[in-house]
GROMACS .gro file of N, CA, C and O in nm:
model
  548
    1UNK      N    1  11.886   8.894   9.809
    1UNK     CA    2  11.954   8.767   9.795
    1UNK      C    3  11.902   8.666   9.898
    1UNK      O    4  11.888   8.550   9.868
    2UNK      N    5  11.874   8.713  10.019
    2UNK     CA    6  11.823   8.623  10.121
    2UNK      C    7  11.688   8.567  10.081
    2UNK      O    8  11.660   8.450  10.102
    3UNK      N    9  11.603   8.651  10.020
    3UNK     CA   10  11.472   8.606   9.976
    3UNK      C   11  11.485   8.498   9.869
    3UNK      O   12  11.412   8.399   9.871
    4UNK      N   13  11.577   8.517   9.776
    4UNK     CA   14  11.601   8.416   9.672
    4UNK      C   15  11.651   8.286   9.735
    4UNK      O   16  11.606   8.176   9.698
    5UNK      N   17  11.739   8.296   9.831
    5UNK     CA   18  11.791   8.177   9.899
    5UNK      C   19  11.679   8.102   9.971
    5UNK      O   20  11.672   7.979   9.965
    6UNK      N   21  11.589   8.176  10.036
    6UNK     CA   22  11.477   8.112  10.105
    6UNK      C   23  11.383   8.044  10.006
    6UNK      O   24  11.336   7.933  10.029
    7UNK      N   25  11.359   8.112   9.893
    7UNK     CA   26  11.271   8.055   9.792
    7UNK      C   27  11.329   7.927   9.733
    7UNK      O   28  11.259   7.827   9.720
    8UNK      N   29  11.456   7.930   9.701
    8UNK     CA   30  11.523   7.811   9.647
    8UNK      C   31  11.520   7.698   9.752
    8UNK      O   32  11.498   7.581   9.719
    9UNK      N   33  11.541   7.733   9.878
    9UNK     CA   34  11.534   7.634   9.985
    9UNK      C   35  11.396   7.570   9.995
    9UNK      O   36  11.384   7.450  10.017
   10UNK      N   37  11.291   7.651   9.978
   10UNK     CA   38  11.156   7.598   9.982
   10UNK      C   39  11.127   7.508   9.863
   10UNK      O   40  11.061   7.405   9.876
   11UNK      N   41  11.176   7.546   9.745
   11UNK     CA   42  11.160   7.460   9.628
   11UNK      C   43  11.230   7.327   9.652
   11UNK      O   44  11.176   7.220   9.621
   12UNK      N   45  11.349   7.331   9.710
   12UNK     CA   46  11.423   7.208   9.742
   12UNK      C   47  11.350   7.122   9.843
   12UNK      O   48  11.344   6.999   9.829
   13UNK      N   49  11.295   7.185   9.946
   13UNK     CA   50  11.217   7.109  10.045
   13UNK      C   51  11.093   7.047   9.981
   13UNK      O   52  11.056   6.934  10.010
   14UNK      N   53  11.028   7.123   9.893
   14UNK     CA   54  10.913   7.070   9.821
   14UNK      C   55  10.952   6.953   9.734
   14UNK      O   56  10.880   6.853   9.726
   15UNK      N   57  11.067   6.962   9.668
   15UNK     CA   58  11.115   6.852   9.584
   15UNK      C   59  11.141   6.728   9.670
   15UNK      O   60  11.108   6.616   9.630
   16UNK      N   61  11.199   6.748   9.787
   16UNK     CA   62  11.223   6.635   9.876
   16UNK      C   63  11.091   6.574   9.923
   16UNK      O   64  11.078   6.451   9.933
   17UNK      N   65  10.992   6.658   9.949
   17UNK     CA   66  10.860   6.607   9.988
   17UNK      C   67  10.797   6.528   9.873
   17UNK      O   68  10.739   6.421   9.895
   18UNK      N   69  10.808   6.579   9.751
   18UNK     CA   70  10.753   6.510   9.635
   18UNK      C   71  10.821   6.376   9.611
   18UNK      O   72  10.755   6.276   9.583
   19UNK      N   73  10.953   6.375   9.624
   19UNK     CA   74  11.026   6.249   9.608
   19UNK      C   75  10.985   6.149   9.716
   19UNK      O   76  10.967   6.030   9.688
   20UNK      N   77  10.966   6.197   9.838
   20UNK     CA   78  10.926   6.108   9.948
   20UNK      C   79  10.787   6.052   9.923
   20UNK      O   80  10.759   5.937   9.958
   21UNK      N   81  10.699   6.132   9.865
   21UNK     CA   82  10.564   6.083   9.838
   21UNK      C   83  10.563   5.969   9.737
   21UNK      O   84  10.469   5.891   9.733
   22UNK      N   85  10.668   5.958   9.658
   22UNK     CA   86  10.678   5.849   9.561
   22UNK      C   87  10.735   5.721   9.622
   22UNK      O   88  10.730   5.616   9.561
   23UNK      N   89  10.788   5.731   9.741
   23UNK     CA   90  10.854   5.618   9.807
   23UNK      C   91  10.755   5.548   9.899
   23UNK      O   92  10.698   5.612   9.987
   24UNK      N   93  10.734   5.418   9.879
   24UNK     CA   94  10.644   5.345   9.969
   24UNK      C   95  10.693   5.351  10.114
   24UNK      O   96  10.811   5.326  10.142
   25UNK      N   97  10.605   5.387  10.205
   25UNK     CA   98  10.638   5.390  10.346
   25UNK      C   99  10.694   5.522  10.397
   25UNK      O  100  10.717   5.538  10.515
   26UNK      N  101  10.714   5.618  10.308
   26UNK     CA  102  10.765   5.748  10.348
   26UNK      C  103  10.667   5.853  10.296
   26UNK      O  104  10.609   5.837  10.191
   27UNK      N  105  10.647   5.960  10.373
   27UNK     CA  106  10.554   6.063  10.327
   27UNK      C  107  10.622   6.199  10.320
   27UNK      O  108  10.724   6.223  10.384
   28UNK      N  109  10.561   6.286  10.242
   28UNK     CA  110  10.609   6.423  10.234
   28UNK      C  111  10.599   6.493  10.367
   28UNK      O  112  10.680   6.580  10.399
   29UNK      N  113  10.501   6.455  10.448
   29UNK     CA  114  10.487   6.513  10.581
   29UNK      C  115  10.606   6.480  10.669
   29UNK      O  116  10.649   6.563  10.750
   30UNK      N  117  10.661   6.362  10.653
   30UNK     CA  118  10.780   6.324  10.728
   30UNK      C  119  10.897   6.414  10.690
   30UNK      O  120  10.971   6.462  10.776
   31UNK      N  121  10.910   6.441  10.562
   31UNK     CA  122  11.018   6.529  10.515
   31UNK      C  123  10.995   6.670  10.566
   31UNK      O  124  11.089   6.738  10.608
   32UNK      N  125  10.870   6.716  10.566
   32UNK     CA  126  10.839   6.848  10.621
   32UNK      C  127  10.879   6.855  10.768
   32UNK      O  128  10.935   6.956  10.813
   33UNK      N  129  10.853   6.749  10.841
   33UNK     CA  130  10.892   6.744  10.982
   33UNK      C  131  11.044   6.747  10.997
   33UNK      O  132  11.099   6.824  11.076
   34UNK      N  133  11.112   6.667  10.916
   34UNK     CA  134  11.258   6.659  10.925
   34UNK      C  135  11.325   6.789  10.884
   34UNK      O  136  11.434   6.821  10.933
   35UNK      N  137  11.264   6.864  10.793
   35UNK     CA  138  11.325   6.988  10.745
   35UNK      C  139  11.277   7.112  10.821
   35UNK      O  140  11.317   7.224  10.788
   36UNK      N  141  11.192   7.093  10.920
   36UNK     CA  142  11.152   7.203  11.007
   36UNK      C  143  11.042   7.293  10.955
   36UNK      O  144  11.025   7.404  11.006
   37UNK      N  145  10.965   7.248  10.857
   37UNK     CA  146  10.858   7.333  10.804
   37UNK      C  147  10.719   7.276  10.832
   37UNK      O  148  10.619   7.330  10.787
   38UNK      N  149  10.711   7.170  10.909
   38UNK     CA  150  10.584   7.099  10.931
   38UNK      C  151  10.477   7.190  10.991
   38UNK      O  152  10.366   7.199  10.940
   39UNK      N  153  10.509   7.259  11.100
   39UNK     CA  154  10.409   7.343  11.167
   39UNK      C  155  10.359   7.454  11.075
   39UNK      O  156  10.239   7.481  11.069
   40UNK      N  157  10.450   7.517  11.004
   40UNK     CA  158  10.412   7.623  10.912
   40UNK      C  159  10.323   7.569  10.800
   40UNK      O  160  10.226   7.633  10.759
   41UNK      N  161  10.354   7.450  10.752
   41UNK     CA  162  10.274   7.386  10.648
   41UNK      C  163  10.133   7.356  10.699
   41UNK      O  164  10.034   7.385  10.632
   42UNK      N  165  10.124   7.301  10.819
   42UNK     CA  166   9.993   7.266  10.876
   42UNK      C  167   9.907   7.390  10.897
   42UNK      O  168   9.788   7.390  10.868
   43UNK      N  169   9.966   7.499  10.945
   43UNK     CA  170   9.892   7.625  10.964
   43UNK      C  171   9.835   7.674  10.832
   43UNK      O  172   9.719   7.714  10.823
   44UNK      N  173   9.916   7.668  10.726
   44UNK     CA  174   9.870   7.714  10.595
   44UNK      C  175   9.764   7.622  10.536
   44UNK      O  176   9.669   7.670  10.474
   45UNK      N  177   9.778   7.493  10.555
   45UNK     CA  178   9.675   7.399  10.507
   45UNK      C  179   9.545   7.423  10.582
   45UNK      O  180   9.436   7.423  10.524
   46UNK      N  181   9.555   7.447  10.712
   46UNK     CA  182   9.437   7.476  10.793
   46UNK      C  183   9.367   7.604  10.745
   46UNK      O  184   9.245   7.608  10.731
   47UNK      N  185   9.446   7.708  10.718
   47UNK     CA  186   9.388   7.833  10.667
   47UNK      C  187   9.319   7.811  10.533
   47UNK      O  188   9.212   7.867  10.508
   48UNK      N  189   9.379   7.729  10.446
   48UNK     CA  190   9.318   7.698  10.317
   48UNK      C  191   9.187   7.622  10.334
   48UNK      O  192   9.088   7.650  10.266
   49UNK      N  193   9.185   7.527  10.426
   49UNK     CA  194   9.063   7.452  10.453
   49UNK      C  195   8.952   7.540  10.505
   49UNK      O  196   8.835   7.527  10.464
   50UNK      N  197   8.986   7.632  10.595
   50UNK     CA  198   8.886   7.726  10.647
   50UNK      C  199   8.831   7.815  10.537
   50UNK      O  200   8.711   7.844  10.533
   51UNK      N  201   8.919   7.859  10.446
   51UNK     CA  202   8.875   7.944  10.335
   51UNK      C  203   8.779   7.868  10.244
   51UNK      O  204   8.676   7.923  10.202
   52UNK      N  205   8.811   7.743  10.215
   52UNK     CA  206   8.724   7.663  10.127
   52UNK      C  207   8.589   7.638  10.195
   52UNK      O  208   8.484   7.645  10.130
   53UNK      N  209   8.590   7.609  10.325
   53UNK     CA  210   8.463   7.589  10.397
   53UNK      C  211   8.377   7.714  10.390
   53UNK      O  212   8.255   7.706  10.368
   54UNK      N  213   8.438   7.831  10.409
   54UNK     CA  214   8.362   7.956  10.402
   54UNK      C  215   8.306   7.977  10.261
   54UNK      O  216   8.193   8.023  10.244
   55UNK      N  217   8.385   7.944  10.161
   55UNK     CA  218   8.343   7.958  10.023
   55UNK      C  219   8.224   7.867   9.992
   55UNK      O  220   8.126   7.909   9.928
   56UNK      N  221   8.230   7.744  10.040
   56UNK     CA  222   8.120   7.648  10.019
   56UNK      C  223   7.992   7.697  10.086
   56UNK      O  224   7.883   7.681  10.033
   57UNK      N  225   8.005   7.760  10.203
   57UNK     CA  226   7.889   7.813  10.275
   57UNK      C  227   7.834   7.941  10.213
   57UNK      O  228   7.732   7.992  10.257
   58UNK      N  229   7.907   7.994  10.115
   58UNK     CA  230   7.860   8.117  10.050
   58UNK      C  231   7.912   8.244  10.114
   58UNK      O  232   7.870   8.354  10.077
   59UNK      N  233   8.002   8.233  10.209
   59UNK     CA  234   8.060   8.349  10.276
   59UNK      C  235   8.183   8.396  10.197
   59UNK      O  236   8.297   8.367  10.233
   60UNK      N  237   8.157   8.468  10.088
   60UNK     CA  238   8.265   8.509   9.999
   60UNK      C  239   8.363   8.604  10.069
   60UNK      O  240   8.484   8.588  10.056
   61UNK      N  241   8.311   8.698  10.145
   61UNK     CA  242   8.397   8.793  10.215
   61UNK      C  243   8.487   8.721  10.317
   61UNK      O  244   8.606   8.747  10.325
   62UNK      N  245   8.430   8.627  10.391
   62UNK     CA  246   8.508   8.550  10.488
   62UNK      C  247   8.611   8.461  10.420
   62UNK      O  248   8.722   8.444  10.470
   63UNK      N  249   8.574   8.406  10.304
   63UNK     CA  250   8.668   8.321  10.230
   63UNK      C  251   8.786   8.403  10.181
   63UNK      O  252   8.901   8.359  10.194
   64UNK      N  253   8.760   8.520  10.127
   64UNK     CA  254   8.869   8.606  10.080
   64UNK      C  255   8.959   8.645  10.197
   64UNK      O  256   9.082   8.641  10.186
   65UNK      N  257   8.898   8.681  10.309
   65UNK     CA  258   8.976   8.716  10.429
   65UNK      C  259   9.063   8.599  10.474
   65UNK      O  260   9.180   8.615  10.508
   66UNK      N  261   9.008   8.479  10.469
   66UNK     CA  262   9.083   8.360  10.510
   66UNK      C  263   9.194   8.327  10.411
   66UNK      O  264   9.303   8.288  10.450
   67UNK      N  265   9.167   8.344  10.281
   67UNK     CA  266   9.270   8.320  10.180
   67UNK      C  267   9.388   8.415  10.196
   67UNK      O  268   9.501   8.380  10.165
   68UNK      N  269   9.362   8.536  10.245
   68UNK     CA  270   9.473   8.631  10.265
   68UNK      C  271   9.562   8.590  10.382
   68UNK      O  272   9.674   8.639  10.394
   69UNK      N  273   9.516   8.501  10.467
   69UNK     CA  274   9.597   8.452  10.579
   69UNK      C  275   9.695   8.342  10.537
   69UNK      O  276   9.781   8.303  10.615
   70UNK      N  277   9.677   8.292  10.416
   70UNK     CA  278   9.767   8.187  10.365
   70UNK      C  279   9.898   8.252  10.323
   70UNK      O  280   9.899   8.355  10.256
   71UNK      N  281  10.008   8.193  10.363
   71UNK     CA  282  10.141   8.241  10.327
   71UNK      C  283  10.177   8.184  10.189
   71UNK      O  284  10.244   8.082  10.177
   72UNK      N  285  10.133   8.254  10.084
   72UNK     CA  286  10.154   8.206   9.948
   72UNK      C  287  10.301   8.206   9.910
   72UNK      O  288  10.344   8.123   9.830
   73UNK      N  289  10.380   8.297   9.967
   73UNK     CA  290  10.524   8.299   9.941
   73UNK      C  291  10.594   8.176   9.995
   73UNK      O  292  10.705   8.143   9.954
   74UNK      N  293  10.530   8.108  10.086
   74UNK     CA  294  10.579   7.981  10.139
   74UNK      C  295  10.525   7.863  10.059
   74UNK      O  296  10.599   7.773  10.019
   75UNK      N  297  10.394   7.863  10.033
   75UNK     CA  298  10.330   7.747   9.970
   75UNK      C  299  10.363   7.731   9.822
   75UNK      O  300  10.383   7.619   9.775
   76UNK      N  301  10.368   7.839   9.747
   76UNK     CA  302  10.389   7.827   9.602
   76UNK      C  303  10.525   7.766   9.570
   76UNK      O  304  10.532   7.670   9.492
   77UNK      N  305  10.637   7.814   9.627
   77UNK     CA  306  10.765   7.747   9.597
   77UNK      C  307  10.766   7.601   9.642
   77UNK      O  308  10.822   7.514   9.574
   78UNK      N  309  10.702   7.573   9.755
   78UNK     CA  310  10.695   7.436   9.805
   78UNK      C  311  10.620   7.347   9.705
   78UNK      O  312  10.666   7.238   9.672
   79UNK      N  313  10.507   7.395   9.656
   79UNK     CA  314  10.428   7.319   9.558
   79UNK      C  315  10.501   7.302   9.426
   79UNK      O  316  10.492   7.197   9.362
   80UNK      N  317  10.573   7.405   9.382
   80UNK     CA  318  10.650   7.394   9.258
   80UNK      C  319  10.754   7.282   9.270
   80UNK      O  320  10.766   7.198   9.181
   81UNK      N  321  10.827   7.280   9.381
   81UNK     CA  322  10.926   7.175   9.401
   81UNK      C  323  10.863   7.038   9.412
   81UNK      O  324  10.912   6.940   9.353
   82UNK      N  325  10.752   7.028   9.483
   82UNK     CA  326  10.683   6.901   9.502
   82UNK      C  327  10.635   6.846   9.369
   82UNK      O  328  10.661   6.729   9.334
   83UNK      N  329  10.565   6.929   9.292
   83UNK     CA  330  10.513   6.883   9.163
   83UNK      C  331  10.624   6.849   9.065
   83UNK      O  332  10.614   6.749   8.991
   84UNK      N  333  10.730   6.928   9.063
   84UNK     CA  334  10.843   6.900   8.974
   84UNK      C  335  10.905   6.765   9.007
   84UNK      O  336  10.937   6.686   8.917
   85UNK      N  337  10.923   6.737   9.135
   85UNK     CA  338  10.983   6.610   9.175
   85UNK      C  339  10.894   6.492   9.137
   85UNK      O  340  10.943   6.390   9.087
   86UNK      N  341  10.765   6.506   9.157
   86UNK     CA  342  10.673   6.397   9.122
   86UNK      C  343  10.679   6.370   8.972
   86UNK      O  344  10.690   6.255   8.928
   87UNK      N  345  10.673   6.475   8.892
   87UNK     CA  346  10.675   6.459   8.746
   87UNK      C  347  10.809   6.401   8.699
   87UNK      O  348  10.813   6.310   8.617
   88UNK      N  349  10.919   6.454   8.753
   88UNK     CA  350  11.051   6.412   8.706
   88UNK      C  351  11.098   6.277   8.760
   88UNK      O  352  11.174   6.207   8.694
   89UNK      N  353  11.054   6.241   8.880
   89UNK     CA  354  11.108   6.122   8.946
   89UNK      C  355  11.017   5.999   8.944
   89UNK      O  356  11.062   5.890   8.977
   90UNK      N  357  10.891   6.016   8.908
   90UNK     CA  358  10.798   5.903   8.914
   90UNK      C  359  10.848   5.783   8.833
   90UNK      O  360  10.853   5.671   8.883
   91UNK      N  361  10.887   5.805   8.709
   91UNK     CA  362  10.931   5.691   8.625
   91UNK      C  363  11.067   5.640   8.671
   91UNK      O  364  11.095   5.521   8.662
   92UNK      N  365  11.153   5.729   8.721
   92UNK     CA  366  11.286   5.687   8.769
   92UNK      C  367  11.270   5.592   8.887
   92UNK      O  368  11.332   5.485   8.891
   93UNK      N  369  11.187   5.629   8.983
   93UNK     CA  370  11.168   5.545   9.102
   93UNK      C  371  11.096   5.415   9.065
   93UNK      O  372  11.131   5.308   9.113
   94UNK      N  373  10.999   5.423   8.974
   94UNK     CA  374  10.930   5.301   8.930
   94UNK      C  375  11.028   5.204   8.864
   94UNK      O  376  11.027   5.085   8.894
   95UNK      N  377  11.112   5.255   8.777
   95UNK     CA  378  11.212   5.170   8.711
   95UNK      C  379  11.311   5.112   8.812
   95UNK      O  380  11.350   4.996   8.802
   96UNK      N  381  11.353   5.193   8.907
   96UNK     CA  382  11.447   5.144   9.009
   96UNK      C  383  11.384   5.034   9.093
   96UNK      O  384  11.451   4.938   9.131
   97UNK      N  385  11.254   5.046   9.122
   97UNK     CA  386  11.185   4.942   9.199
   97UNK      C  387  11.182   4.810   9.122
   97UNK      O  388  11.196   4.703   9.181
   98UNK      N  389  11.165   4.818   8.991
   98UNK     CA  390  11.159   4.697   8.909
   98UNK      C  391  11.298   4.639   8.886
   98UNK      O  392  11.320   4.518   8.900
   99UNK      N  393  11.393   4.725   8.854
   99UNK     CA  394  11.528   4.680   8.817
   99UNK      C  395  11.616   4.646   8.937
   99UNK      O  396  11.704   4.561   8.926
  100UNK      N  397  11.597   4.712   9.049
  100UNK     CA  398  11.683   4.694   9.167
  100UNK      C  399  11.597   4.688   9.293
  100UNK      O  400  11.606   4.775   9.380
  101UNK      N  401  11.516   4.583   9.308
  101UNK     CA  402  11.422   4.579   9.422
  101UNK      C  403  11.490   4.572   9.559
  101UNK      O  404  11.444   4.636   9.654
  102UNK      N  405  11.598   4.496   9.571
  102UNK     CA  406  11.661   4.482   9.703
  102UNK      C  407  11.725   4.612   9.752
  102UNK      O  408  11.700   4.654   9.865
  103UNK      N  409  11.807   4.679   9.671
  103UNK     CA  410  11.864   4.806   9.718
  103UNK      C  411  11.756   4.911   9.746
  103UNK      O  412  11.769   4.988   9.842
  104UNK      N  413  11.651   4.912   9.665
  104UNK     CA  414  11.544   5.010   9.688
  104UNK      C  415  11.470   4.978   9.818
  104UNK      O  416  11.435   5.069   9.893
  105UNK      N  417  11.449   4.849   9.847
  105UNK     CA  418  11.385   4.813   9.973
  105UNK      C  419  11.472   4.856  10.091
  105UNK      O  420  11.422   4.906  10.192
  106UNK      N  421  11.603   4.838  10.077
  106UNK     CA  422  11.695   4.884  10.182
  106UNK      C  423  11.690   5.034  10.200
  106UNK      O  424  11.691   5.084  10.314
  107UNK      N  425  11.683   5.107  10.090
  107UNK     CA  426  11.672   5.253  10.098
  107UNK      C  427  11.545   5.293  10.169
  107UNK      O  428  11.546   5.378  10.259
  108UNK      N  429  11.433   5.232  10.132
  108UNK     CA  430  11.306   5.266  10.195
  108UNK      C  431  11.306   5.234  10.344
  108UNK      O  432  11.260   5.312  10.426
  109UNK      N  433  11.358   5.117  10.379
  109UNK     CA  434  11.364   5.080  10.521
  109UNK      C  435  11.452   5.177  10.599
  109UNK      O  436  11.421   5.212  10.713
  110UNK      N  437  11.562   5.219  10.540
  110UNK     CA  438  11.648   5.317  10.606
  110UNK      C  439  11.577   5.449  10.628
  110UNK      O  440  11.590   5.511  10.734
  111UNK      N  441  11.501   5.493  10.528
  111UNK     CA  442  11.426   5.618  10.543
  111UNK      C  443  11.319   5.607  10.650
  111UNK      O  444  11.300   5.698  10.730
  112UNK      N  445  11.249   5.494  10.653
  112UNK     CA  446  11.146   5.473  10.754
  112UNK      C  447  11.209   5.469  10.893
  112UNK      O  448  11.160   5.531  10.988
  113UNK      N  449  11.320   5.397  10.907
  113UNK     CA  450  11.387   5.386  11.037
  113UNK      C  451  11.434   5.524  11.084
  113UNK      O  452  11.418   5.559  11.201
  114UNK      N  453  11.494   5.600  10.995
  114UNK     CA  454  11.544   5.732  11.032
  114UNK      C  455  11.430   5.825  11.074
  114UNK      O  456  11.442   5.899  11.171
  115UNK      N  457  11.318   5.820  11.002
  115UNK     CA  458  11.207   5.907  11.038
  115UNK      C  459  11.146   5.864  11.171
  115UNK      O  460  11.104   5.948  11.251
  116UNK      N  461  11.141   5.733  11.199
  116UNK     CA  462  11.090   5.687  11.329
  116UNK      C  463  11.182   5.731  11.441
  116UNK      O  464  11.136   5.777  11.547
  117UNK      N  465  11.311   5.720  11.419
  117UNK     CA  466  11.408   5.763  11.521
  117UNK      C  467  11.396   5.913  11.545
  117UNK      O  468  11.397   5.958  11.660
  118UNK      N  469  11.384   5.990  11.439
  118UNK     CA  470  11.371   6.135  11.452
  118UNK      C  471  11.244   6.172  11.528
  118UNK      O  472  11.244   6.263  11.610
  119UNK      N  473  11.135   6.100  11.502
  119UNK     CA  474  11.010   6.125  11.574
  119UNK      C  475  11.027   6.099  11.723
  119UNK      O  476  10.974   6.173  11.806
  120UNK      N  477  11.101   5.995  11.758
  120UNK     CA  478  11.127   5.966  11.899
  120UNK      C  479  11.209   6.078  11.962
  120UNK      O  480  11.183   6.119  12.075
  121UNK      N  481  11.307   6.127  11.890
  121UNK     CA  482  11.390   6.236  11.943
  121UNK      C  483  11.305   6.360  11.965
  121UNK      O  484  11.317   6.428  12.067
  122UNK      N  485  11.215   6.391  11.871
  122UNK     CA  486  11.129   6.508  11.888
  122UNK      C  487  11.033   6.491  12.005
  122UNK      O  488  11.005   6.585  12.078
  123UNK      N  489  10.983   6.370  12.023
  123UNK     CA  490  10.885   6.345  12.127
  123UNK      C  491  10.949   6.333  12.265
  123UNK      O  492  10.901   6.391  12.363
  124UNK      N  493  11.057   6.258  12.275
  124UNK     CA  494  11.116   6.226  12.405
  124UNK      C  495  11.249   6.295  12.431
  124UNK      O  496  11.304   6.283  12.540
  125UNK      N  497  11.305   6.360  12.332
  125UNK     CA  498  11.435   6.423  12.348
  125UNK      C  499  11.550   6.329  12.319
  125UNK      O  500  11.662   6.372  12.300
  126UNK      N  501  11.523   6.200  12.316
  126UNK     CA  502  11.624   6.099  12.286
  126UNK      C  503  11.553   5.971  12.246
  126UNK      O  504  11.435   5.953  12.278
  127UNK      N  505  11.621   5.883  12.178
  127UNK     CA  506  11.559   5.755  12.145
  127UNK      C  507  11.566   5.660  12.263
  127UNK      O  508  11.488   5.568  12.273
  128UNK      N  509  11.657   5.683  12.356
  128UNK     CA  510  11.674   5.593  12.470
  128UNK      C  511  11.549   5.586  12.557
  128UNK      O  512  11.512   5.481  12.604
  129UNK      N  513  11.482   5.699  12.579
  129UNK     CA  514  11.362   5.700  12.663
  129UNK      C  515  11.253   5.612  12.604
  129UNK      O  516  11.190   5.534  12.674
  130UNK      N  517  11.228   5.625  12.475
  130UNK     CA  518  11.123   5.547  12.413
  130UNK      C  519  11.157   5.400  12.414
  130UNK      O  520  11.075   5.317  12.450
  131UNK      N  521  11.279   5.364  12.375
  131UNK     CA  522  11.317   5.223  12.368
  131UNK      C  523  11.318   5.157  12.506
  131UNK      O  524  11.286   5.041  12.520
  132UNK      N  525  11.356   5.231  12.608
  132UNK     CA  526  11.361   5.172  12.742
  132UNK      C  527  11.221   5.150  12.797
  132UNK      O  528  11.199   5.056  12.872
  133UNK      N  529  11.122   5.234  12.757
  133UNK     CA  530  10.988   5.216  12.809
  133UNK      C  531  10.903   5.122  12.724
  133UNK      O  532  10.800   5.074  12.767
  134UNK      N  533  10.948   5.091  12.603
  134UNK     CA  534  10.870   5.006  12.514
  134UNK      C  535  10.940   4.876  12.477
  134UNK      O  536  10.903   4.810  12.381
  135UNK      N  537  11.042   4.841  12.547
  135UNK     CA  538  11.114   4.717  12.513
  135UNK      C  539  11.056   4.601  12.591
  135UNK      O  540  11.001   4.618  12.700
  136UNK      N  541  11.069   4.483  12.533
  136UNK     CA  542  11.024   4.362  12.602
  136UNK      C  543  11.130   4.318  12.701
  136UNK      O  544  11.247   4.324  12.673
  137UNK      N  545  11.087   4.271  12.812
  137UNK     CA  546  11.183   4.223  12.913
  137UNK      C  547  11.173   4.076  12.930
  137UNK      O  548  11.082   4.011  12.909
   0.00000   0.00000   0.00000
């Protein structure tokens, strides 16, 4: 049951990343950071890149070895959620942008502001440190 819960959680995080990729000014990477999977995602992307480089160089054995280092149980549910969100939400978000531009702009600005604030908290431990050192006097 725990494995199913983790898989469903990864599909949900992937869906949130896919939805964010459709929003101007917000990225799936921001959602990965906010949901605590960013480092794990970067490690797996790096392993995939290394495997592809080895494959291009003709090092089939090294490529296979590198591909086995990829956490497919993590990436596949994430990709399923991401692709599902993009397919299902692309026209919804496009229509909302056309039909309700002001509320959508407010939503996007709120998401950008929240992700910037969260980045400051991760970097400095609080938003006060960053704002006090970067404010105009």
